[in-house]
């Protein structure tokens, strides 16, 4: 599949960078004869506080939380779920637009601890969104009355892949971590409509971008 080629290429680059960085840090740690790095394991939950801040925004409102398990072999499966209402200001000229719905993302991270406080990781996600949208735009005329066109579709679905790279830091409060990640999303499947197509997908972003970057900020608690 043509879509998979750029994904695999980016995976290789990110993993090579991550493993190289980890190897350099590990060499410094060994040379300094510091304490052995302890890999914590257990169930964790996290909340994206960056998305919580959008509740006060005029153009979007998002909620996202995660649950997963951190294994001692550095593999960390994760399930993310969220809800979003998107009202992009420039979706249509002389019109309004809203897209809303739920999404889930299932994936895995590979953890690379730099020390007992800081960890970097690389991962993959598969996302699915179920949503609906609606909107309207106006056609003005000096001769005729203004003509308003309403549009919208329910029961839409979309899927995508994500390549993720992030880092997190253990806080002084036991089992609490602060983290952030950068992801690159690649659309896989989605419903298309004419003459007016969907503009935004909850959990993914704008539909006219086959790939799109995203940033997440979260706080995590490890049980």
PDB file of C-alpha atoms in Angstrom:
ATOM      1  CA  UNK A   1       0.000   0.000   0.000  1.00  0.00           C
ATOM      2  CA  UNK A   2       1.374   3.459  -0.943  1.00  0.00           C
ATOM      3  CA  UNK A   3       0.267   4.851   2.427  1.00  0.00           C
ATOM      4  CA  UNK A   4       2.468   2.444   4.358  1.00  0.00           C
ATOM      5  CA  UNK A   5       5.744   3.423   2.676  1.00  0.00           C
ATOM      6  CA  UNK A   6       6.025   6.897   4.296  1.00  0.00           C
ATOM      7  CA  UNK A   7       4.861   5.447   7.613  1.00  0.00           C
ATOM      8  CA  UNK A   8       7.573   2.782   7.657  1.00  0.00           C
ATOM      9  CA  UNK A   9      10.187   5.338   6.582  1.00  0.00           C
ATOM     10  CA  UNK A  10       9.249   7.701   9.401  1.00  0.00           C
ATOM     11  CA  UNK A  11       9.180   4.832  11.887  1.00  0.00           C
ATOM     12  CA  UNK A  12      12.713   3.883  10.926  1.00  0.00           C
ATOM     13  CA  UNK A  13      13.967   7.470  11.280  1.00  0.00           C
ATOM     14  CA  UNK A  14      12.295   8.054  14.656  1.00  0.00           C
ATOM     15  CA  UNK A  15      13.399   4.727  16.121  1.00  0.00           C
ATOM     16  CA  UNK A  16      16.961   5.239  14.876  1.00  0.00           C
ATOM     17  CA  UNK A  17      17.068   8.701  16.460  1.00  0.00           C
ATOM     18  CA  UNK A  18      15.544   7.462  19.701  1.00  0.00           C
ATOM     19  CA  UNK A  19      17.813   4.432  20.023  1.00  0.00           C
ATOM     20  CA  UNK A  20      20.886   6.525  19.200  1.00  0.00           C
ATOM     21  CA  UNK A  21      19.967   9.085  21.855  1.00  0.00           C
ATOM     22  CA  UNK A  22      19.277   6.346  24.363  1.00  0.00           C
ATOM     23  CA  UNK A  23      22.604   4.659  23.611  1.00  0.00           C
ATOM     24  CA  UNK A  24      24.501   7.910  24.145  1.00  0.00           C
ATOM     25  CA  UNK A  25      22.800   8.557  27.474  1.00  0.00           C
ATOM     26  CA  UNK A  26      23.340   4.965  28.565  1.00  0.00           C
ATOM     27  CA  UNK A  27      27.085   5.244  27.842  1.00  0.00           C
ATOM     28  CA  UNK A  28      27.350   8.410  29.928  1.00  0.00           C
ATOM     29  CA  UNK A  29      25.450   6.745  32.766  1.00  0.00           C
ATOM     30  CA  UNK A  30      27.779   3.737  32.755  1.00  0.00           C
ATOM     31  CA  UNK A  31      30.908   5.902  32.645  1.00  0.00           C
ATOM     32  CA  UNK A  32      29.711   7.962  35.586  1.00  0.00           C
ATOM     33  CA  UNK A  33      28.957   4.783  37.549  1.00  0.00           C
ATOM     34  CA  UNK A  34      25.565   6.127  38.612  1.00  0.00           C
ATOM     35  CA  UNK A  35      22.742   4.122  40.164  1.00  0.00           C
ATOM     36  CA  UNK A  36      20.988   1.522  38.043  1.00  0.00           C
ATOM     37  CA  UNK A  37      17.912   2.730  36.160  1.00  0.00           C
ATOM     38  CA  UNK A  38      14.710   1.232  37.553  1.00  0.00           C
ATOM     39  CA  UNK A  39      11.914   0.546  35.082  1.00  0.00           C
ATOM     40  CA  UNK A  40       8.576   1.073  36.839  1.00  0.00           C
ATOM     41  CA  UNK A  41       5.658  -1.100  35.711  1.00  0.00           C
ATOM     42  CA  UNK A  42       1.918  -1.131  36.305  1.00  0.00           C
ATOM     43  CA  UNK A  43      -1.451   0.173  35.183  1.00  0.00           C
ATOM     44  CA  UNK A  44      -1.654   3.883  34.374  1.00  0.00           C
ATOM     45  CA  UNK A  45      -4.229   6.496  33.436  1.00  0.00           C
ATOM     46  CA  UNK A  46      -3.616   9.898  31.906  1.00  0.00           C
ATOM     47  CA  UNK A  47      -5.556  13.025  30.987  1.00  0.00           C
ATOM     48  CA  UNK A  48      -4.674  15.422  28.170  1.00  0.00           C
ATOM     49  CA  UNK A  49      -4.672  18.783  29.966  1.00  0.00           C
ATOM     50  CA  UNK A  50      -3.882  20.579  26.717  1.00  0.00           C
ATOM     51  CA  UNK A  51      -7.255  19.523  25.343  1.00  0.00           C
ATOM     52  CA  UNK A  52      -9.000  20.516  28.576  1.00  0.00           C
ATOM     53  CA  UNK A  53      -7.883  24.078  27.880  1.00  0.00           C
ATOM     54  CA  UNK A  54      -9.890  24.097  24.630  1.00  0.00           C
ATOM     55  CA  UNK A  55     -13.189  23.994  26.551  1.00  0.00           C
ATOM     56  CA  UNK A  56     -12.956  27.786  26.895  1.00  0.00           C
ATOM     57  CA  UNK A  57     -12.203  28.160  23.175  1.00  0.00           C
ATOM     58  CA  UNK A  58     -14.740  29.505  20.711  1.00  0.00           C
ATOM     59  CA  UNK A  59     -13.688  27.180  17.899  1.00  0.00           C
ATOM     60  CA  UNK A  60     -13.219  23.776  19.543  1.00  0.00           C
ATOM     61  CA  UNK A  61     -13.867  21.730  22.657  1.00  0.00           C
ATOM     62  CA  UNK A  62     -11.961  18.521  23.300  1.00  0.00           C
ATOM     63  CA  UNK A  63     -11.634  15.867  26.006  1.00  0.00           C
ATOM     64  CA  UNK A  64      -9.172  12.967  25.905  1.00  0.00           C
ATOM     65  CA  UNK A  65      -8.008  10.367  28.433  1.00  0.00           C
ATOM     66  CA  UNK A  66      -5.857   7.228  28.232  1.00  0.00           C
ATOM     67  CA  UNK A  67      -5.439   3.928  30.012  1.00  0.00           C
ATOM     68  CA  UNK A  68      -2.588   1.492  29.559  1.00  0.00           C
ATOM     69  CA  UNK A  69      -0.060  -0.818  31.122  1.00  0.00           C
ATOM     70  CA  UNK A  70       3.625  -0.171  31.514  1.00  0.00           C
ATOM     71  CA  UNK A  71       5.618  -3.415  31.363  1.00  0.00           C
ATOM     72  CA  UNK A  72       9.093  -4.018  32.774  1.00  0.00           C
ATOM     73  CA  UNK A  73      10.348  -4.947  29.280  1.00  0.00           C
ATOM     74  CA  UNK A  74       9.669  -1.304  28.217  1.00  0.00           C
ATOM     75  CA  UNK A  75       6.648  -2.177  26.082  1.00  0.00           C
ATOM     76  CA  UNK A  76       3.565  -0.121  26.940  1.00  0.00           C
ATOM     77  CA  UNK A  77       0.194  -0.872  25.273  1.00  0.00           C
ATOM     78  CA  UNK A  78      -2.209   2.062  25.448  1.00  0.00           C
ATOM     79  CA  UNK A  79      -5.851   2.871  24.691  1.00  0.00           C
ATOM     80  CA  UNK A  80      -6.886   6.499  24.192  1.00  0.00           C
ATOM     81  CA  UNK A  81     -10.461   7.781  23.929  1.00  0.00           C
ATOM     82  CA  UNK A  82     -11.838  11.231  23.373  1.00  0.00           C
ATOM     83  CA  UNK A  83     -14.681  13.478  22.329  1.00  0.00           C
ATOM     84  CA  UNK A  84     -14.410  16.644  20.264  1.00  0.00           C
ATOM     85  CA  UNK A  85     -16.620  19.419  18.953  1.00  0.00           C
ATOM     86  CA  UNK A  86     -14.901  21.381  16.183  1.00  0.00           C
ATOM     87  CA  UNK A  87     -16.061  24.776  14.902  1.00  0.00           C
ATOM     88  CA  UNK A  88     -13.269  25.933  12.565  1.00  0.00           C
ATOM     89  CA  UNK A  89     -13.658  29.627  11.823  1.00  0.00           C
ATOM     90  CA  UNK A  90     -12.502  29.485   8.202  1.00  0.00           C
ATOM     91  CA  UNK A  91     -14.080  26.205   7.115  1.00  0.00           C
ATOM     92  CA  UNK A  92     -16.401  27.895   4.628  1.00  0.00           C
ATOM     93  CA  UNK A  93     -16.599  31.443   3.355  1.00  0.00           C
ATOM     94  CA  UNK A  94     -19.882  33.123   4.330  1.00  0.00           C
ATOM     95  CA  UNK A  95     -20.862  30.085   6.345  1.00  0.00           C
ATOM     96  CA  UNK A  96     -20.656  28.098   9.569  1.00  0.00           C
ATOM     97  CA  UNK A  97     -19.529  24.534  10.225  1.00  0.00           C
ATOM     98  CA  UNK A  98     -19.462  22.077  13.132  1.00  0.00           C
ATOM     99  CA  UNK A  99     -18.124  18.531  13.426  1.00  0.00           C
ATOM    100  CA  UNK A 100     -18.590  16.448  16.572  1.00  0.00           C
ATOM    101  CA  UNK A 101     -18.041  12.879  17.664  1.00  0.00           C
ATOM    102  CA  UNK A 102     -16.078  10.261  19.541  1.00  0.00           C
ATOM    103  CA  UNK A 103     -12.761   8.616  18.723  1.00  0.00           C
ATOM    104  CA  UNK A 104     -10.495   5.875  20.059  1.00  0.00           C
ATOM    105  CA  UNK A 105      -6.837   5.123  19.422  1.00  0.00           C
ATOM    106  CA  UNK A 106      -5.172   1.792  20.161  1.00  0.00           C
ATOM    107  CA  UNK A 107      -1.398   1.513  20.112  1.00  0.00           C
ATOM    108  CA  UNK A 108       1.877   0.718  21.806  1.00  0.00           C
ATOM    109  CA  UNK A 109       4.898   2.685  23.036  1.00  0.00           C
ATOM    110  CA  UNK A 110       8.491   1.561  23.432  1.00  0.00           C
ATOM    111  CA  UNK A 111       9.967   3.263  26.507  1.00  0.00           C
ATOM    112  CA  UNK A 112      13.599   4.394  26.683  1.00  0.00           C
ATOM    113  CA  UNK A 113      14.438   5.698  30.198  1.00  0.00           C
ATOM    114  CA  UNK A 114      17.243   8.256  30.330  1.00  0.00           C
ATOM    115  CA  UNK A 115      17.447   8.028  34.129  1.00  0.00           C
ATOM    116  CA  UNK A 116      15.070   7.331  37.012  1.00  0.00           C
ATOM    117  CA  UNK A 117      13.168  10.548  36.322  1.00  0.00           C
ATOM    118  CA  UNK A 118      13.093  11.149  32.554  1.00  0.00           C
ATOM    119  CA  UNK A 119      11.897   8.833  29.791  1.00  0.00           C
ATOM    120  CA  UNK A 120      11.568   9.184  26.028  1.00  0.00           C
ATOM    121  CA  UNK A 121       9.467   6.879  23.883  1.00  0.00           C
ATOM    122  CA  UNK A 122       8.378   6.073  20.343  1.00  0.00           C
ATOM    123  CA  UNK A 123       5.101   4.465  19.373  1.00  0.00           C
ATOM    124  CA  UNK A 124       2.367   3.677  16.886  1.00  0.00           C
ATOM    125  CA  UNK A 125      -1.398   4.244  16.993  1.00  0.00           C
ATOM    126  CA  UNK A 126      -4.444   3.156  15.003  1.00  0.00           C
ATOM    127  CA  UNK A 127      -7.317   5.620  15.277  1.00  0.00           C
ATOM    128  CA  UNK A 128     -11.040   5.330  14.626  1.00  0.00           C
ATOM    129  CA  UNK A 129     -13.625   8.120  14.743  1.00  0.00           C
ATOM    130  CA  UNK A 130     -17.433   8.049  14.613  1.00  0.00           C
ATOM    131  CA  UNK A 131     -18.864  11.519  14.054  1.00  0.00           C
ATOM    132  CA  UNK A 132     -21.344  13.803  12.322  1.00  0.00           C
ATOM    133  CA  UNK A 133     -21.163  17.282  10.871  1.00  0.00           C
ATOM    134  CA  UNK A 134     -23.446  20.085   9.787  1.00  0.00           C
ATOM    135  CA  UNK A 135     -23.174  23.558   8.389  1.00  0.00           C
ATOM    136  CA  UNK A 136     -24.550  26.198   6.072  1.00  0.00           C
ATOM    137  CA  UNK A 137     -23.333  28.885   3.724  1.00  0.00           C
ATOM    138  CA  UNK A 138     -24.981  31.830   2.006  1.00  0.00           C
ATOM    139  CA  UNK A 139     -24.997  32.964  -1.605  1.00  0.00           C
ATOM    140  CA  UNK A 140     -25.651  36.698  -1.759  1.00  0.00           C
ATOM    141  CA  UNK A 141     -27.060  38.551  -4.763  1.00  0.00           C
ATOM    142  CA  UNK A 142     -27.859  42.167  -5.587  1.00  0.00           C
ATOM    143  CA  UNK A 143     -30.872  41.012  -7.604  1.00  0.00           C
ATOM    144  CA  UNK A 144     -32.306  38.024  -5.749  1.00  0.00           C
ATOM    145  CA  UNK A 145     -32.791  37.213  -2.073  1.00  0.00           C
ATOM    146  CA  UNK A 146     -29.848  35.720  -0.198  1.00  0.00           C
ATOM    147  CA  UNK A 147     -29.820  31.947  -0.728  1.00  0.00           C
ATOM    148  CA  UNK A 148     -28.837  29.714   2.206  1.00  0.00           C
ATOM    149  CA  UNK A 149     -27.570  26.176   1.651  1.00  0.00           C
ATOM    150  CA  UNK A 150     -27.682  23.702   4.557  1.00  0.00           C
ATOM    151  CA  UNK A 151     -25.631  20.515   4.549  1.00  0.00           C
ATOM    152  CA  UNK A 152     -24.458  17.763   6.875  1.00  0.00           C
ATOM    153  CA  UNK A 153     -24.038  14.024   7.260  1.00  0.00           C
ATOM    154  CA  UNK A 154     -24.551  11.686  10.208  1.00  0.00           C
ATOM    155  CA  UNK A 155     -22.971   8.301  11.006  1.00  0.00           C
ATOM    156  CA  UNK A 156     -19.614   9.099   9.412  1.00  0.00           C
ATOM    157  CA  UNK A 157     -16.477   7.058  10.149  1.00  0.00           C
ATOM    158  CA  UNK A 158     -12.759   7.514   9.579  1.00  0.00           C
ATOM    159  CA  UNK A 159      -9.556   5.620  10.401  1.00  0.00           C
ATOM    160  CA  UNK A 160      -5.926   6.690  10.480  1.00  0.00           C
ATOM    161  CA  UNK A 161      -2.423   5.749  11.638  1.00  0.00           C
ATOM    162  CA  UNK A 162      -0.190   7.757  13.958  1.00  0.00           C
ATOM    163  CA  UNK A 163       3.565   7.764  14.450  1.00  0.00           C
ATOM    164  CA  UNK A 164       4.366   9.059  17.950  1.00  0.00           C
ATOM    165  CA  UNK A 165       7.469  10.333  19.721  1.00  0.00           C
ATOM    166  CA  UNK A 166       7.346  11.776  23.229  1.00  0.00           C
ATOM    167  CA  UNK A 167       8.906  12.260  26.613  1.00  0.00           C
ATOM    168  CA  UNK A 168       7.738  12.348  30.213  1.00  0.00           C
ATOM    169  CA  UNK A 169       9.161  13.359  33.570  1.00  0.00           C
ATOM    170  CA  UNK A 170       8.419  11.877  36.983  1.00  0.00           C
ATOM    171  CA  UNK A 171       7.285  14.560  39.420  1.00  0.00           C
ATOM    172  CA  UNK A 172       8.151  14.797  43.106  1.00  0.00           C
ATOM    173  CA  UNK A 173       4.717  13.460  43.984  1.00  0.00           C
ATOM    174  CA  UNK A 174       5.088   9.673  43.847  1.00  0.00           C
ATOM    175  CA  UNK A 175       3.727   7.910  40.727  1.00  0.00           C
ATOM    176  CA  UNK A 176       2.787  11.177  38.982  1.00  0.00           C
ATOM    177  CA  UNK A 177       4.286  12.035  35.571  1.00  0.00           C
ATOM    178  CA  UNK A 178       4.112  15.043  33.261  1.00  0.00           C
ATOM    179  CA  UNK A 179       4.521  14.346  29.552  1.00  0.00           C
ATOM    180  CA  UNK A 180       4.179  15.554  26.008  1.00  0.00           C
ATOM    181  CA  UNK A 181       4.256  13.952  22.595  1.00  0.00           C
ATOM    182  CA  UNK A 182       4.486  14.876  18.934  1.00  0.00           C
ATOM    183  CA  UNK A 183       2.582  12.703  16.471  1.00  0.00           C
ATOM    184  CA  UNK A 184       2.224  12.509  12.709  1.00  0.00           C
ATOM    185  CA  UNK A 185      -1.185  11.308  11.537  1.00  0.00           C
ATOM    186  CA  UNK A 186      -1.857   9.577   8.215  1.00  0.00           C
ATOM    187  CA  UNK A 187      -5.432   9.197   6.990  1.00  0.00           C
ATOM    188  CA  UNK A 188      -6.408   5.646   6.043  1.00  0.00           C
ATOM    189  CA  UNK A 189     -10.141   5.596   5.238  1.00  0.00           C
ATOM    190  CA  UNK A 190     -12.969   8.114   5.507  1.00  0.00           C
ATOM    191  CA  UNK A 191     -16.406   8.843   4.107  1.00  0.00           C
ATOM    192  CA  UNK A 192     -16.522  11.429   1.305  1.00  0.00           C
ATOM    193  CA  UNK A 193     -19.482  13.498   0.135  1.00  0.00           C
ATOM    194  CA  UNK A 194     -20.378  15.881  -2.657  1.00  0.00           C
ATOM    195  CA  UNK A 195     -20.939  18.649  -3.436  1.00  0.00           C
ATOM    196  CA  UNK A 196     -19.865  19.634   0.121  1.00  0.00           C
ATOM    197  CA  UNK A 197     -17.370  17.306   1.788  1.00  0.00           C
ATOM    198  CA  UNK A 198     -16.600  16.978   5.506  1.00  0.00           C
ATOM    199  CA  UNK A 199     -14.034  19.504   6.681  1.00  0.00           C
ATOM    200  CA  UNK A 200     -12.792  18.074  10.010  1.00  0.00           C
ATOM    201  CA  UNK A 201     -12.611  14.688  11.749  1.00  0.00           C
ATOM    202  CA  UNK A 202     -12.624  14.523  15.587  1.00  0.00           C
ATOM    203  CA  UNK A 203      -9.363  12.971  16.731  1.00  0.00           C
ATOM    204  CA  UNK A 204      -7.651  13.488  13.373  1.00  0.00           C
ATOM    205  CA  UNK A 205      -8.072  17.031  12.071  1.00  0.00           C
ATOM    206  CA  UNK A 206      -8.725  18.623   8.671  1.00  0.00           C
ATOM    207  CA  UNK A 207      -9.788  16.229   5.936  1.00  0.00           C
ATOM    208  CA  UNK A 208      -7.903  17.905   3.089  1.00  0.00           C
ATOM    209  CA  UNK A 209      -4.564  17.001   4.732  1.00  0.00           C
ATOM    210  CA  UNK A 210      -3.522  13.397   4.005  1.00  0.00           C
ATOM    211  CA  UNK A 211      -1.037  13.723   6.868  1.00  0.00           C
ATOM    212  CA  UNK A 212      -1.120  16.168   9.755  1.00  0.00           C
ATOM    213  CA  UNK A 213       1.092  16.835  12.835  1.00  0.00           C
ATOM    214  CA  UNK A 214      -0.329  17.079  16.346  1.00  0.00           C
ATOM    215  CA  UNK A 215       0.905  17.848  19.864  1.00  0.00           C
ATOM    216  CA  UNK A 216      -0.453  16.362  23.101  1.00  0.00           C
ATOM    217  CA  UNK A 217       0.260  17.449  26.691  1.00  0.00           C
ATOM    218  CA  UNK A 218      -0.772  15.109  29.483  1.00  0.00           C
ATOM    219  CA  UNK A 219      -0.473  14.227  33.143  1.00  0.00           C
ATOM    220  CA  UNK A 220      -0.202  10.520  34.068  1.00  0.00           C
ATOM    221  CA  UNK A 221      -0.662   8.491  37.206  1.00  0.00           C
ATOM    222  CA  UNK A 222       1.064   5.090  37.479  1.00  0.00           C
ATOM    223  CA  UNK A 223      -0.537   2.675  39.962  1.00  0.00           C
TER     224      UNK A 223
END
